[in-house]
Amino acid sequence: MLLGSLTRPDLIFLGLAATDRETMLHELAGKLAERGLAKDPEELYSRLWEREQLGSTGVGGGVAIPHCKLPGLVKGIVAIAVAAEGVDFGAVDGRPVRLFFLVVSPSESPGEHLQALAAISRWVKGDPHVAKLLALSDPQAIYDLLQEGS
């Protein structure tokens, strides 16, 4: 599964100003609500925050994959965000996070959720993907990079 098939250019957000985990999750939930993909940004934030309380989704290497399931969602959503500065996200390696892959899946589709997380994990481990993405400053260019495969 190509990572680019899971997202689209209007779900790539650059230069987010959040500097802490809670603010970043609020900002991401708000961005999805602005695009009509989440009816209630506070419900989405609450589900993301609830997942973070189980353990940080900061996977290391400056990357986090916040994710949750949302009832009533018809199709899964993958959004990509780049923070202007590193965010203390409680990552496993203790490093600040700049690259976020937000995965929101329908509650009724656990398989789709796991496939998206696996595709992102494979892509992130493919050096030097993260550095290449962080060097880009245009959502379309980032989308094109994601279309290249793993």
CSV table of N, CA and C in Angstrom, one decimal:
chain,number,residue,atom,x,y,z
A,1,MET,N,0.8,-1.2,0.0
A,1,MET,CA,0.0,0.0,0.0
A,1,MET,C,0.9,1.2,0.0
A,2,LEU,N,0.7,2.1,-1.0
A,2,LEU,CA,1.5,3.3,-1.1
A,2,LEU,C,0.9,4.3,0.0
A,3,LEU,N,1.8,5.0,0.7
A,3,LEU,CA,1.3,5.9,1.7
A,3,LEU,C,0.5,7.1,1.1
A,4,GLY,N,0.9,7.5,-0.1
A,4,GLY,CA,0.2,8.5,-0.8
A,4,GLY,C,-1.2,8.2,-1.1
A,5,SER,N,-1.6,6.9,-1.2
A,5,SER,CA,-3.0,6.5,-1.4
A,5,SER,C,-3.8,6.8,-0.2
A,6,LEU,N,-3.3,7.0,0.9
A,6,LEU,CA,-4.0,7.2,2.2
A,6,LEU,C,-4.4,8.6,2.5
A,7,THR,N,-3.8,9.6,1.7
A,7,THR,CA,-4.0,11.0,2.1
A,7,THR,C,-4.2,11.8,0.8
A,8,ARG,N,-4.2,13.1,0.9
A,8,ARG,CA,-4.3,14.0,-0.2
A,8,ARG,C,-3.7,15.3,0.1
A,9,PRO,N,-3.3,16.1,-0.9
A,9,PRO,CA,-2.6,17.3,-0.6
A,9,PRO,C,-3.3,18.3,0.4
A,10,ASP,N,-4.6,18.4,0.4
A,10,ASP,CA,-5.3,19.3,1.3
A,10,ASP,C,-5.3,18.8,2.8
A,11,LEU,N,-4.7,17.6,3.0
A,11,LEU,CA,-4.6,17.1,4.4
A,11,LEU,C,-3.1,17.1,4.8
A,12,ILE,N,-2.3,17.9,4.2
A,12,ILE,CA,-0.9,18.1,4.6
A,12,ILE,C,-0.8,19.5,5.1
A,13,PHE,N,-0.4,19.6,6.4
A,13,PHE,CA,-0.4,20.9,7.1
A,13,PHE,C,1.0,21.2,7.4
A,14,LEU,N,1.5,22.4,7.0
A,14,LEU,CA,2.9,22.8,7.3
A,14,LEU,C,3.0,24.0,8.2
A,15,GLY,N,4.1,24.0,9.0
A,15,GLY,CA,4.4,25.1,9.9
A,15,GLY,C,3.4,25.3,11.0
A,16,LEU,N,2.9,24.2,11.6
A,16,LEU,CA,2.0,24.3,12.7
A,16,LEU,C,2.8,24.8,13.9
A,17,ALA,N,2.1,25.7,14.7
A,17,ALA,CA,2.8,26.4,15.8
A,17,ALA,C,2.8,25.7,17.1
A,18,ALA,N,2.1,24.6,17.3
A,18,ALA,CA,2.0,24.0,18.6
A,18,ALA,C,3.4,23.6,19.1
A,19,THR,N,3.5,23.7,20.4
A,19,THR,CA,4.8,23.4,21.1
A,19,THR,C,4.7,22.3,22.1
A,20,ASP,N,3.4,21.8,22.3
A,20,ASP,CA,3.2,20.7,23.3
A,20,ASP,C,2.2,19.7,22.7
A,21,ARG,N,2.1,18.6,23.3
A,21,ARG,CA,1.3,17.5,22.8
A,21,ARG,C,-0.2,17.8,22.7
A,22,GLU,N,-0.7,18.4,23.8
A,22,GLU,CA,-2.1,18.7,23.8
A,22,GLU,C,-2.5,19.7,22.7
A,23,THR,N,-1.7,20.8,22.6
A,23,THR,CA,-2.0,21.8,21.6
A,23,THR,C,-1.9,21.2,20.2
A,24,MET,N,-0.9,20.4,20.0
A,24,MET,CA,-0.8,19.8,18.6
A,24,MET,C,-2.1,18.9,18.3
A,25,LEU,N,-2.5,18.1,19.3
A,25,LEU,CA,-3.7,17.3,19.0
A,25,LEU,C,-4.9,18.2,18.8
A,26,HIS,N,-5.1,19.3,19.6
A,26,HIS,CA,-6.2,20.2,19.3
A,26,HIS,C,-6.1,20.8,17.9
A,27,GLU,N,-4.9,21.2,17.6
A,27,GLU,CA,-4.7,21.8,16.2
A,27,GLU,C,-5.1,20.9,15.1
A,28,LEU,N,-4.6,19.6,15.2
A,28,LEU,CA,-4.9,18.6,14.2
A,28,LEU,C,-6.4,18.3,14.1
A,29,ALA,N,-7.1,18.2,15.3
A,29,ALA,CA,-8.5,17.9,15.3
A,29,ALA,C,-9.2,19.1,14.6
A,30,GLY,N,-8.8,20.3,14.9
A,30,GLY,CA,-9.4,21.5,14.3
A,30,GLY,C,-9.3,21.5,12.8
A,31,LYS,N,-8.1,21.2,12.3
A,31,LYS,CA,-7.8,21.2,10.9
A,31,LYS,C,-8.8,20.2,10.2
A,32,LEU,N,-9.0,19.0,10.8
A,32,LEU,CA,-9.9,18.0,10.1
A,32,LEU,C,-11.3,18.5,10.2
A,33,ALA,N,-11.7,19.2,11.3
A,33,ALA,CA,-13.0,19.8,11.4
A,33,ALA,C,-13.2,20.9,10.3
A,34,GLU,N,-12.2,21.7,10.1
A,34,GLU,CA,-12.3,22.8,9.1
A,34,GLU,C,-12.6,22.2,7.7
A,35,ARG,N,-12.1,21.0,7.5
A,35,ARG,CA,-12.3,20.4,6.1
A,35,ARG,C,-13.5,19.5,6.1
A,36,GLY,N,-14.3,19.5,7.1
A,36,GLY,CA,-15.5,18.8,7.2
A,36,GLY,C,-15.4,17.3,7.4
A,37,LEU,N,-14.2,16.9,7.9
A,37,LEU,CA,-13.9,15.5,8.0
A,37,LEU,C,-14.2,15.0,9.5
A,38,ALA,N,-14.3,15.9,10.4
A,38,ALA,CA,-14.7,15.5,11.8
A,38,ALA,C,-15.8,16.5,12.2
A,39,LYS,N,-16.9,15.9,12.6
A,39,LYS,CA,-18.0,16.8,13.0
A,39,LYS,C,-17.8,17.5,14.2
A,40,ASP,N,-17.1,16.9,15.2
A,40,ASP,CA,-16.9,17.5,16.5
A,40,ASP,C,-15.4,17.5,16.8
A,41,PRO,N,-14.7,18.6,16.6
A,41,PRO,CA,-13.2,18.5,16.9
A,41,PRO,C,-12.9,18.2,18.3
A,42,GLU,N,-13.7,18.5,19.3
A,42,GLU,CA,-13.5,18.2,20.7
A,42,GLU,C,-13.6,16.7,20.9
A,43,GLU,N,-14.5,16.0,20.3
A,43,GLU,CA,-14.6,14.6,20.4
A,43,GLU,C,-13.4,13.9,19.8
A,44,LEU,N,-13.0,14.4,18.6
A,44,LEU,CA,-11.7,13.8,18.0
A,44,LEU,C,-10.5,14.1,18.9
A,45,TYR,N,-10.4,15.3,19.4
A,45,TYR,CA,-9.3,15.6,20.3
A,45,TYR,C,-9.3,14.6,21.5
A,46,SER,N,-10.5,14.4,22.1
A,46,SER,CA,-10.7,13.6,23.3
A,46,SER,C,-10.2,12.2,23.0
A,47,ARG,N,-10.6,11.6,21.8
A,47,ARG,CA,-10.2,10.3,21.5
A,47,ARG,C,-8.7,10.2,21.2
A,48,LEU,N,-8.1,11.2,20.6
A,48,LEU,CA,-6.7,11.2,20.4
A,48,LEU,C,-5.9,11.3,21.8
A,49,TRP,N,-6.4,12.2,22.6
A,49,TRP,CA,-5.8,12.3,23.9
A,49,TRP,C,-5.9,11.1,24.8
A,50,GLU,N,-7.1,10.4,24.7
A,50,GLU,CA,-7.3,9.2,25.4
A,50,GLU,C,-6.2,8.1,24.9
A,51,ARG,N,-6.0,8.1,23.6
A,51,ARG,CA,-5.0,7.1,23.1
A,51,ARG,C,-3.6,7.5,23.6
A,52,GLU,N,-3.3,8.8,23.7
A,52,GLU,CA,-2.0,9.2,24.1
A,52,GLU,C,-1.7,8.8,25.6
A,53,GLN,N,-2.8,8.8,26.4
A,53,GLN,CA,-2.7,8.4,27.8
A,53,GLN,C,-2.2,6.9,28.0
A,54,LEU,N,-2.5,6.1,26.9
A,54,LEU,CA,-2.0,4.7,27.0
A,54,LEU,C,-0.5,4.6,26.7
A,55,GLY,N,0.0,5.6,26.1
A,55,GLY,CA,1.5,5.6,25.8
A,55,GLY,C,1.7,6.5,24.6
A,56,SER,N,2.7,7.2,24.6
A,56,SER,CA,3.0,8.2,23.5
A,56,SER,C,3.0,7.5,22.2
A,57,THR,N,2.5,8.2,21.2
A,57,THR,CA,2.6,7.7,19.8
A,57,THR,C,3.8,8.3,19.1
A,58,GLY,N,4.7,8.9,19.9
A,58,GLY,CA,5.9,9.4,19.4
A,58,GLY,C,6.8,8.2,19.2
A,59,VAL,N,7.1,7.8,17.9
A,59,VAL,CA,7.8,6.6,17.6
A,59,VAL,C,9.3,6.7,17.5
A,60,GLY,N,9.8,8.0,17.7
A,60,GLY,CA,11.2,8.2,17.6
A,60,GLY,C,11.6,8.8,16.3
A,61,GLY,N,12.8,9.3,16.2
A,61,GLY,CA,13.4,9.9,15.0
A,61,GLY,C,12.6,11.1,14.6
A,62,GLY,N,12.0,11.8,15.5
A,62,GLY,CA,11.3,13.1,15.2
A,62,GLY,C,9.9,12.9,14.6
A,63,VAL,N,9.3,11.6,14.8
A,63,VAL,CA,8.0,11.3,14.2
A,63,VAL,C,7.1,10.8,15.3
A,64,ALA,N,5.8,11.2,15.1
A,64,ALA,CA,4.7,10.7,15.9
A,64,ALA,C,3.6,10.3,15.0
A,65,ILE,N,2.8,9.3,15.5
A,65,ILE,CA,1.7,8.8,14.7
A,65,ILE,C,0.5,8.7,15.6
A,66,PRO,N,-0.1,9.9,16.0
A,66,PRO,CA,-1.3,9.9,16.8
A,66,PRO,C,-2.4,9.3,16.0
A,67,HIS,N,-3.2,8.5,16.7
A,67,HIS,CA,-4.3,7.8,16.0
A,67,HIS,C,-5.4,7.4,16.9
A,68,CYS,N,-6.6,7.2,16.3
A,68,CYS,CA,-7.7,6.8,17.1
A,68,CYS,C,-8.8,6.3,16.1
A,69,LYS,N,-9.8,5.7,16.7
A,69,LYS,CA,-11.0,5.3,15.9
A,69,LYS,C,-12.1,6.3,16.3
A,70,LEU,N,-13.0,6.6,15.3
A,70,LEU,CA,-14.0,7.5,15.5
A,70,LEU,C,-15.4,7.0,15.0
A,71,PRO,N,-16.4,6.8,15.8
A,71,PRO,CA,-17.6,6.3,15.4
A,71,PRO,C,-18.3,7.2,14.4
A,72,GLY,N,-19.0,6.6,13.4
A,72,GLY,CA,-19.7,7.4,12.4
A,72,GLY,C,-18.8,7.8,11.2
A,73,LEU,N,-17.5,7.6,11.3
A,73,LEU,CA,-16.7,8.0,10.2
A,73,LEU,C,-16.9,7.0,9.0
A,74,VAL,N,-17.0,7.4,7.8
A,74,VAL,CA,-17.3,6.5,6.7
A,74,VAL,C,-16.0,5.9,6.1
A,75,LYS,N,-14.9,6.8,6.1
A,75,LYS,CA,-13.7,6.3,5.5
A,75,LYS,C,-12.5,6.8,6.4
A,76,GLY,N,-11.4,6.1,6.4
A,76,GLY,CA,-10.3,6.5,7.2
A,76,GLY,C,-9.6,7.7,6.7
A,77,ILE,N,-9.0,8.4,7.5
A,77,ILE,CA,-8.3,9.7,7.2
A,77,ILE,C,-6.8,9.6,7.6
A,78,VAL,N,-5.9,10.0,6.8
A,78,VAL,CA,-4.5,10.2,7.2
A,78,VAL,C,-4.1,11.6,6.8
A,79,ALA,N,-3.7,12.3,7.8
A,79,ALA,CA,-3.3,13.7,7.6
A,79,ALA,C,-1.8,13.7,8.0
A,80,ILE,N,-1.1,14.6,7.4
A,80,ILE,CA,0.4,14.8,7.7
A,80,ILE,C,0.5,16.2,8.2
A,81,ALA,N,1.3,16.4,9.2
A,81,ALA,CA,1.6,17.7,9.7
A,81,ALA,C,3.0,17.9,10.1
A,82,VAL,N,3.5,19.1,9.8
A,82,VAL,CA,4.9,19.4,10.1
A,82,VAL,C,4.9,20.6,11.1
A,83,ALA,N,5.5,20.4,12.3
A,83,ALA,CA,5.6,21.5,13.2
A,83,ALA,C,6.7,22.4,12.9
A,84,ALA,N,6.5,23.7,13.1
A,84,ALA,CA,7.5,24.7,12.8
A,84,ALA,C,8.7,24.4,13.7
A,85,GLU,N,8.5,24.1,15.0
A,85,GLU,CA,9.5,23.8,15.9
A,85,GLU,C,9.2,22.3,16.5
A,86,GLY,N,10.2,21.7,17.1
A,86,GLY,CA,10.0,20.4,17.6
A,86,GLY,C,9.0,20.5,18.8
A,87,VAL,N,8.2,19.4,18.9
A,87,VAL,CA,7.2,19.4,19.9
A,87,VAL,C,7.6,18.2,20.9
A,88,ASP,N,7.5,18.5,22.2
A,88,ASP,CA,7.7,17.5,23.2
A,88,ASP,C,6.5,16.6,23.2
A,89,PHE,N,6.7,15.4,22.6
A,89,PHE,CA,5.5,14.5,22.5
A,89,PHE,C,5.7,13.2,23.3
A,90,GLY,N,6.7,13.2,24.1
A,90,GLY,CA,7.0,12.0,24.9
A,90,GLY,C,7.4,10.9,24.1
A,91,ALA,N,8.2,11.2,23.0
A,91,ALA,CA,8.6,10.1,22.1
A,91,ALA,C,9.5,9.1,22.8
A,92,VAL,N,9.5,7.9,22.3
A,92,VAL,CA,10.3,6.8,22.9
A,92,VAL,C,11.8,7.2,23.0
A,93,ASP,N,12.3,8.0,22.1
A,93,ASP,CA,13.8,8.3,22.1
A,93,ASP,C,14.0,9.7,22.8
A,94,GLY,N,12.9,10.3,23.3
A,94,GLY,CA,13.1,11.6,24.0
A,94,GLY,C,13.3,12.8,23.1
A,95,ARG,N,13.4,12.6,21.8
A,95,ARG,CA,13.6,13.7,20.9
A,95,ARG,C,12.3,14.4,20.6
A,96,PRO,N,12.4,15.7,20.3
A,96,PRO,CA,11.2,16.5,19.9
A,96,PRO,C,10.7,15.9,18.6
A,97,VAL,N,9.4,16.1,18.4
A,97,VAL,CA,8.8,15.6,17.1
A,97,VAL,C,8.4,16.8,16.2
A,98,ARG,N,8.7,16.6,14.9
A,98,ARG,CA,8.3,17.6,13.9
A,98,ARG,C,7.4,17.1,12.9
A,99,LEU,N,7.4,15.8,12.7
A,99,LEU,CA,6.6,15.2,11.7
A,99,LEU,C,5.5,14.3,12.3
A,100,PHE,N,4.2,14.6,12.0
A,100,PHE,CA,3.1,13.9,12.5
A,100,PHE,C,2.3,13.3,11.4
A,101,PHE,N,1.9,12.0,11.6
A,101,PHE,CA,1.0,11.3,10.7
A,101,PHE,C,-0.2,11.0,11.6
A,102,LEU,N,-1.3,11.7,11.3
A,102,LEU,CA,-2.5,11.5,12.1
A,102,LEU,C,-3.4,10.5,11.3
A,103,VAL,N,-3.8,9.4,12.1
A,103,VAL,CA,-4.6,8.4,11.5
A,103,VAL,C,-5.9,8.4,12.3
A,104,VAL,N,-7.1,8.6,11.6
A,104,VAL,CA,-8.4,8.5,12.2
A,104,VAL,C,-9.2,7.5,11.3
A,105,SER,N,-9.6,6.4,12.0
A,105,SER,CA,-10.3,5.3,11.3
A,105,SER,C,-11.7,5.2,11.8
A,106,PRO,N,-12.6,4.6,10.9
A,106,PRO,CA,-13.9,4.3,11.4
A,106,PRO,C,-13.8,3.2,12.5
A,107,SER,N,-14.6,3.3,13.5
A,107,SER,CA,-14.6,2.3,14.6
A,107,SER,C,-14.9,0.9,14.1
A,108,GLU,N,-15.6,0.8,13.0
A,108,GLU,CA,-16.0,-0.5,12.5
A,108,GLU,C,-15.0,-1.1,11.5
A,109,SER,N,-13.8,-0.4,11.4
A,109,SER,CA,-12.8,-0.9,10.4
A,109,SER,C,-11.4,-1.1,11.1
A,110,PRO,N,-11.3,-2.0,12.0
A,110,PRO,CA,-10.0,-2.1,12.7
A,110,PRO,C,-8.9,-2.6,11.7
A,111,GLY,N,-9.2,-3.3,10.7
A,111,GLY,CA,-8.2,-3.8,9.7
A,111,GLY,C,-7.6,-2.6,8.9
A,112,GLU,N,-8.5,-1.7,8.5
A,112,GLU,CA,-8.1,-0.5,7.8
A,112,GLU,C,-7.1,0.3,8.7
A,113,HIS,N,-7.5,0.4,9.9
A,113,HIS,CA,-6.7,1.2,10.9
A,113,HIS,C,-5.2,0.6,11.0
A,114,LEU,N,-5.2,-0.7,11.2
A,114,LEU,CA,-3.9,-1.4,11.3
A,114,LEU,C,-3.1,-1.3,10.0
A,115,GLN,N,-3.7,-1.4,8.9
A,115,GLN,CA,-3.0,-1.3,7.6
A,115,GLN,C,-2.4,0.1,7.4
A,116,ALA,N,-3.1,1.1,7.8
A,116,ALA,CA,-2.6,2.5,7.7
A,116,ALA,C,-1.4,2.7,8.6
A,117,LEU,N,-1.5,2.2,9.8
A,117,LEU,CA,-0.4,2.3,10.8
A,117,LEU,C,0.8,1.6,10.3
A,118,ALA,N,0.6,0.4,9.7
A,118,ALA,CA,1.7,-0.4,9.2
A,118,ALA,C,2.4,0.3,8.0
A,119,ALA,N,1.6,0.9,7.1
A,119,ALA,CA,2.2,1.5,5.9
A,119,ALA,C,3.0,2.7,6.4
A,120,ILE,N,2.5,3.5,7.3
A,120,ILE,CA,3.3,4.6,7.8
A,120,ILE,C,4.6,4.2,8.5
A,121,SER,N,4.5,3.2,9.3
A,121,SER,CA,5.7,2.7,10.0
A,121,SER,C,6.8,2.2,9.0
A,122,ARG,N,6.3,1.5,7.9
A,122,ARG,CA,7.3,1.1,6.9
A,122,ARG,C,7.9,2.3,6.2
A,123,TRP,N,7.1,3.2,5.9
A,123,TRP,CA,7.6,4.4,5.2
A,123,TRP,C,8.6,5.2,6.0
A,124,VAL,N,8.3,5.4,7.3
A,124,VAL,CA,9.1,6.1,8.2
A,124,VAL,C,10.5,5.5,8.4
A,125,LYS,N,10.5,4.1,8.4
A,125,LYS,CA,11.8,3.4,8.6
A,125,LYS,C,12.6,3.4,7.3
A,126,GLY,N,12.0,3.8,6.2
A,126,GLY,CA,12.8,3.9,4.9
A,126,GLY,C,13.6,5.1,4.8
A,127,ASP,N,14.8,5.1,5.4
A,127,ASP,CA,15.7,6.3,5.3
A,127,ASP,C,16.0,6.6,3.9
A,128,PRO,N,16.1,7.9,3.6
A,128,PRO,CA,16.0,9.1,4.4
A,128,PRO,C,14.7,9.8,4.2
A,129,HIS,N,13.6,9.0,4.2
A,129,HIS,CA,12.2,9.6,3.9
A,129,HIS,C,11.9,10.8,4.8
A,130,VAL,N,12.1,10.7,6.1
A,130,VAL,CA,11.7,11.7,7.0
A,130,VAL,C,12.5,13.0,6.7
A,131,ALA,N,13.8,12.9,6.5
A,131,ALA,CA,14.6,14.1,6.2
A,131,ALA,C,14.2,14.7,4.9
A,132,LYS,N,13.9,13.9,3.9
A,132,LYS,CA,13.4,14.4,2.6
A,132,LYS,C,12.1,15.2,2.8
A,133,LEU,N,11.2,14.6,3.5
A,133,LEU,CA,9.9,15.3,3.7
A,133,LEU,C,10.0,16.6,4.4
A,134,LEU,N,10.8,16.6,5.5
A,134,LEU,CA,11.0,17.8,6.3
A,134,LEU,C,11.7,18.9,5.5
A,135,ALA,N,12.4,18.6,4.5
A,135,ALA,CA,13.1,19.6,3.6
A,135,ALA,C,12.2,20.2,2.6
A,136,LEU,N,11.0,19.7,2.5
A,136,LEU,CA,10.0,20.2,1.5
A,136,LEU,C,9.1,21.2,2.1
A,137,SER,N,8.7,22.2,1.3
A,137,SER,CA,7.9,23.3,1.9
A,137,SER,C,6.6,23.5,1.1
A,138,ASP,N,6.1,22.4,0.4
A,138,ASP,CA,4.9,22.5,-0.4
A,138,ASP,C,4.1,21.2,-0.2
A,139,PRO,N,2.8,21.3,0.2
A,139,PRO,CA,2.0,20.1,0.3
A,139,PRO,C,2.0,19.2,-0.9
A,140,GLN,N,2.0,19.8,-2.1
A,140,GLN,CA,1.9,18.9,-3.3
A,140,GLN,C,3.3,18.1,-3.4
A,141,ALA,N,4.4,18.8,-3.1
A,141,ALA,CA,5.7,18.1,-3.2
A,141,ALA,C,5.7,17.0,-2.2
A,142,ILE,N,5.2,17.2,-1.0
A,142,ILE,CA,5.2,16.2,0.0
A,142,ILE,C,4.3,15.0,-0.4
A,143,TYR,N,3.1,15.3,-1.0
A,143,TYR,CA,2.2,14.3,-1.5
A,143,TYR,C,2.9,13.5,-2.6
A,144,ASP,N,3.6,14.2,-3.5
A,144,ASP,CA,4.4,13.5,-4.5
A,144,ASP,C,5.4,12.5,-4.0
A,145,LEU,N,6.1,13.0,-2.9
A,145,LEU,CA,7.1,12.1,-2.3
A,145,LEU,C,6.4,10.9,-1.7
A,146,LEU,N,5.3,11.0,-1.1
A,146,LEU,CA,4.5,9.9,-0.5
A,146,LEU,C,4.0,8.9,-1.6
A,147,GLN,N,3.9,9.4,-2.8
A,147,GLN,CA,3.4,8.6,-3.9
A,147,GLN,C,4.5,7.7,-4.4
A,148,GLU,N,5.8,8.0,-4.1
A,148,GLU,CA,6.9,7.2,-4.6
A,148,GLU,C,7.0,5.8,-4.0
A,149,GLY,N,6.3,5.6,-3.0
A,149,GLY,CA,6.4,4.2,-2.4
A,149,GLY,C,7.4,4.1,-1.3
A,150,SER,N,7.7,2.9,-0.9
A,150,SER,CA,8.6,2.7,0.3
A,150,SER,C,10.0,2.5,0.0
